[in-house]
Amino acid sequence: MPPRRVVTGRSQQPRQRFTEELRSLRSQNGHSLRRLGDVLGWDWSLFGKMESGETLGGPEVVQALDQHYGTPGLLLTLWELAVGDPTQFREQYRRYMTLEAEAVSLWHYAVSRPPGLLQTSRYAREALAAGGTRGEELNQQVEARIGRRRLLEGDDAPPFRVILSEAVLRTQMCDAEAWREQLEYLAEASDRSNITLHVLPFSAGPHGLTSTEAWFLRLPDGRTVAYTENDVRGELIEETGRVEHVQRRYDAVRDLALPPVKSRKFIMRMLEEVPCEPST
């Protein structure tokens, strides 16, 4: 079979093709990055990062560029292909982290581990090490994960609702004392006014998120985005219809979960089961 003929001479890689199209359209219009930022009302540095491939941006800015350049749907289609490229999972997570910092409220369903926002440093270290992270990178990732907890602290901290599968509380750490510390932290967090914590017992049976970790972020502009993750991949979902579909599954799981008061009692019972270190 003869090789496929390249018609445009542009990259066939989704991310690179998107950045090439951005640079080409701006060049054709004769705008500097600063001028583009002034016209569209975004920080010009965002457009520079998008054109260099450092970030893909979000659908709202891509739609604005489509409208500005008179290319209805072209850039948005290329953006969707780039975001959906299996090699771009890390990019999606980076964008999720940016949105998390802006969120005015958050919801989470945890399958087998406490959410990063509620992990102790010792739990984070053991979990990351189990995934193969070592040395200075391990120290940096632990520090970054623990730093995320500041999002839920302070007078202006956003409300956070989290549902923990019972598996989260049954999957103990190798270090019993560190595991006790993690359970105590969850119990303490459940008492905070901005945190609503539920436990989903095994007795609830099968449900729509059995093997799927799910995050939801309500953003300042009123939009809700979702991030779902399983053992194979993670996906940032921003399309309204798909977000609503996942959120309905989350709501059904919440209906099956224990109320906050009973959930805290459940955690305290788990604490009673953790063996105490012998005194010396």
XYZ file of C-alpha atoms in Angstrom:
280
model
C 0.000 0.000 0.000
C 1.478 3.402 -0.942
C 2.050 5.823 1.919
C -0.758 8.280 2.662
C -0.257 11.547 0.861
C 0.198 14.545 3.163
C -1.962 17.333 1.739
C -1.300 20.257 4.073
C 2.218 19.431 5.236
C 1.083 20.024 8.824
C 1.501 17.649 11.704
C -0.787 14.643 12.063
C -0.311 14.714 15.851
C -3.437 16.276 17.424
C -1.685 18.536 19.909
C 0.946 19.771 17.497
C -1.645 20.344 14.762
C -3.704 22.479 17.155
C -0.731 24.673 18.082
C 0.284 25.015 14.415
C -3.207 26.211 13.495
C -3.192 28.758 16.328
C 0.136 30.227 15.184
C -0.918 30.238 11.533
C -4.218 32.030 12.151
C -2.614 34.701 14.336
C 0.119 35.231 11.760
C -2.474 35.647 8.998
C -4.309 38.244 11.088
C -1.133 40.144 11.925
C -1.802 40.288 15.678
C 0.815 40.198 18.396
C 0.064 38.073 21.434
C -0.531 41.211 23.496
C -2.932 42.600 20.912
C -4.824 39.314 20.817
C -5.119 39.401 24.608
C -6.435 42.965 24.533
C -9.047 42.163 21.872
C -10.352 38.979 23.507
C -9.965 39.987 27.145
C -7.641 37.159 28.216
C -4.119 37.402 29.588
C -1.916 37.388 26.483
C 0.483 34.922 28.123
C -2.227 32.236 27.901
C -2.181 32.480 24.113
C 1.602 32.200 24.125
C 1.426 29.031 26.205
C -1.219 27.580 23.901
C 0.835 28.312 20.788
C 3.959 26.774 22.332
C 2.058 23.655 23.391
C 2.607 24.290 27.109
C -1.164 24.165 27.644
C -4.242 23.484 25.525
C -6.413 26.044 27.278
C -10.120 25.467 27.766
C -13.162 25.310 25.468
C -14.292 28.835 26.333
C -11.079 30.499 25.113
C -10.918 28.226 22.033
C -14.504 29.161 21.092
C -13.571 32.837 21.449
C -10.628 32.306 19.101
C -12.859 30.537 16.572
C -15.219 33.493 16.606
C -12.384 36.012 16.373
C -10.704 34.298 13.423
C -13.957 33.466 11.629
C -13.292 29.708 11.769
C -16.535 28.391 13.311
C -15.852 25.080 14.991
C -12.416 24.464 13.421
C -10.258 25.252 16.443
C -12.726 23.692 18.854
C -12.653 20.457 16.837
C -8.842 20.430 16.821
C -8.837 21.191 20.567
C -11.225 18.270 21.256
C -8.975 15.930 19.273
C -5.904 17.141 21.177
C -7.573 16.811 24.586
C -8.923 13.360 23.675
C -5.537 12.103 22.526
C -4.534 9.274 24.910
C -1.080 10.820 25.245
C -2.571 13.958 26.825
C -3.802 12.557 30.157
C -1.195 14.558 32.062
C -2.337 17.736 30.342
C -5.932 17.088 31.392
C -4.863 16.592 34.999
C -2.838 19.804 34.968
C -5.887 21.682 33.726
C -8.007 20.015 36.399
C -5.577 21.222 39.090
C -5.824 24.772 37.766
C -9.622 24.621 37.882
C -9.589 23.062 41.356
C -7.770 26.106 42.706
C -10.542 28.333 41.294
C -13.509 26.214 42.413
C -16.227 27.709 44.622
C -17.424 24.226 45.681
C -16.228 20.641 45.213
C -17.689 17.115 45.314
C -15.805 13.830 45.296
C -16.382 10.084 45.296
C -13.395 8.042 46.510
C -13.115 4.385 45.478
C -10.158 3.009 47.453
C -8.094 5.831 48.966
C -8.736 9.141 50.722
C -8.842 12.115 48.356
C -5.584 14.033 48.061
C -7.185 17.008 49.817
C -7.668 14.862 52.946
C -4.461 12.807 52.984
C -1.830 13.020 55.703
C 1.799 13.357 54.663
C 2.607 9.780 55.737
C -0.325 8.371 53.768
C 0.654 10.405 50.694
C 4.257 9.205 50.944
C 3.312 5.517 51.219
C 0.738 5.768 48.400
C 3.126 7.580 46.034
C 5.998 5.222 46.842
C 3.744 2.249 46.092
C 3.236 3.753 42.641
C 6.985 3.778 41.987
C 7.878 7.376 42.879
C 11.306 7.641 44.492
C 13.910 10.059 45.807
C 13.574 13.803 45.435
C 10.587 13.447 43.129
C 8.775 11.621 45.936
C 9.527 14.441 48.369
C 8.295 17.031 45.890
C 5.065 15.182 45.141
C 4.301 14.638 48.820
C 4.882 18.332 49.483
C 2.638 19.293 46.561
C -0.146 16.941 47.653
C -0.110 18.170 51.231
C -0.022 21.750 49.972
C -3.392 21.144 48.295
C -5.012 20.810 51.729
C -4.747 24.583 52.150
C -7.586 24.873 49.644
C -9.988 23.626 52.347
C -8.587 25.791 55.132
C -9.407 29.355 56.172
C -12.594 31.390 56.476
C -13.172 31.528 52.714
C -12.569 27.809 52.057
C -15.033 26.345 49.522
C -17.588 23.717 50.620
C -16.438 20.165 49.961
C -18.669 17.077 49.906
C -16.866 13.742 49.807
C -18.223 10.188 49.697
C -15.777 7.511 50.845
C -16.366 3.945 49.769
C -15.976 1.603 52.732
C -12.988 0.212 50.830
C -11.170 3.485 51.590
C -11.434 2.745 55.301
C -10.666 -0.975 54.983
C -7.508 -0.619 52.881
C -4.996 -0.033 55.662
C -1.445 1.246 55.446
C 1.574 -0.912 56.261
C 2.318 1.356 59.231
C -0.533 0.945 61.739
C 0.285 4.186 63.565
C 0.331 6.137 60.298
C -3.021 4.582 59.385
C -4.454 5.652 62.743
C -3.247 9.167 62.039
C -5.003 9.125 58.655
C -8.305 7.947 60.147
C -8.073 10.579 62.875
C -7.500 13.225 60.218
C -10.623 12.104 58.342
C -12.645 12.217 61.561
C -11.337 15.707 62.325
C -12.081 16.899 58.801
C -15.672 15.644 59.059
C -16.219 18.138 61.901
C -15.273 21.170 59.817
C -18.141 23.397 58.778
C -17.164 23.415 55.088
C -16.680 19.630 54.772
C -19.530 17.122 54.444
C -18.269 13.550 54.669
C -20.267 10.427 53.837
C -19.304 6.755 54.029
C -20.760 4.375 51.453
C -20.939 0.954 53.154
C -20.412 -2.273 51.251
C -24.022 -3.144 52.101
C -25.189 -0.438 49.653
C -24.466 -2.899 46.835
C -23.513 -2.160 43.203
C -23.830 1.394 41.889
C -22.877 3.580 38.942
C -19.418 4.576 40.242
C -18.231 1.203 41.544
C -14.766 1.454 39.935
C -14.651 5.153 39.038
C -13.177 7.980 41.106
C -15.094 11.189 40.379
C -14.482 14.868 41.118
C -16.847 17.762 40.395
C -15.887 21.431 40.519
C -18.337 24.353 40.503
C -16.488 27.284 38.946
C -16.980 31.022 39.528
C -18.799 31.403 36.186
C -21.438 28.841 37.253
C -20.130 25.946 35.151
C -19.496 22.513 36.642
C -16.696 20.323 35.302
C -15.903 16.720 36.200
C -12.737 14.654 36.382
C -13.075 10.872 36.391
C -10.311 8.333 36.927
C -9.904 4.578 37.022
C -6.896 2.255 37.066
C -6.218 2.891 33.368
C -6.870 6.552 32.652
C -8.216 9.884 33.806
C -10.473 12.236 31.873
C -11.438 15.883 32.344
C -15.072 16.383 31.265
C -16.268 19.890 30.461
C -19.164 19.248 28.063
C -22.365 20.028 29.999
C -24.370 16.965 28.956
C -21.626 14.523 29.907
C -20.992 16.280 33.230
C -24.701 16.016 34.086
C -24.690 12.299 33.220
C -21.828 11.588 35.644
C -23.311 13.858 38.293
C -26.599 11.941 38.232
C -24.604 8.793 39.002
C -22.881 10.645 41.854
C -26.215 11.814 43.265
C -27.512 8.221 43.209
C -24.423 7.108 45.165
C -24.937 9.902 47.703
C -28.496 8.676 48.263
C -27.052 5.258 49.206
C -24.403 6.646 51.576
C -24.647 7.094 55.332
C -25.506 10.586 56.608
C -22.618 12.641 58.033
C -23.230 11.843 61.718
C -23.385 8.079 61.112
C -20.401 8.344 58.758
C -18.262 9.901 61.499
C -19.294 7.118 63.882
C -18.297 4.602 61.197
C -14.806 6.133 61.020
C -14.507 6.070 64.811
C -15.354 2.362 64.792
C -12.609 1.820 62.227
C -10.199 3.611 64.585
C -11.055 1.168 67.344
C -9.976 -1.692 65.090
C -6.492 -0.287 64.418
C -3.946 -2.005 66.713
C -2.159 0.331 69.106
C 1.632 0.482 69.160
C 2.951 -1.106 72.360
C 4.190 1.456 74.850
C 7.851 1.377 75.773
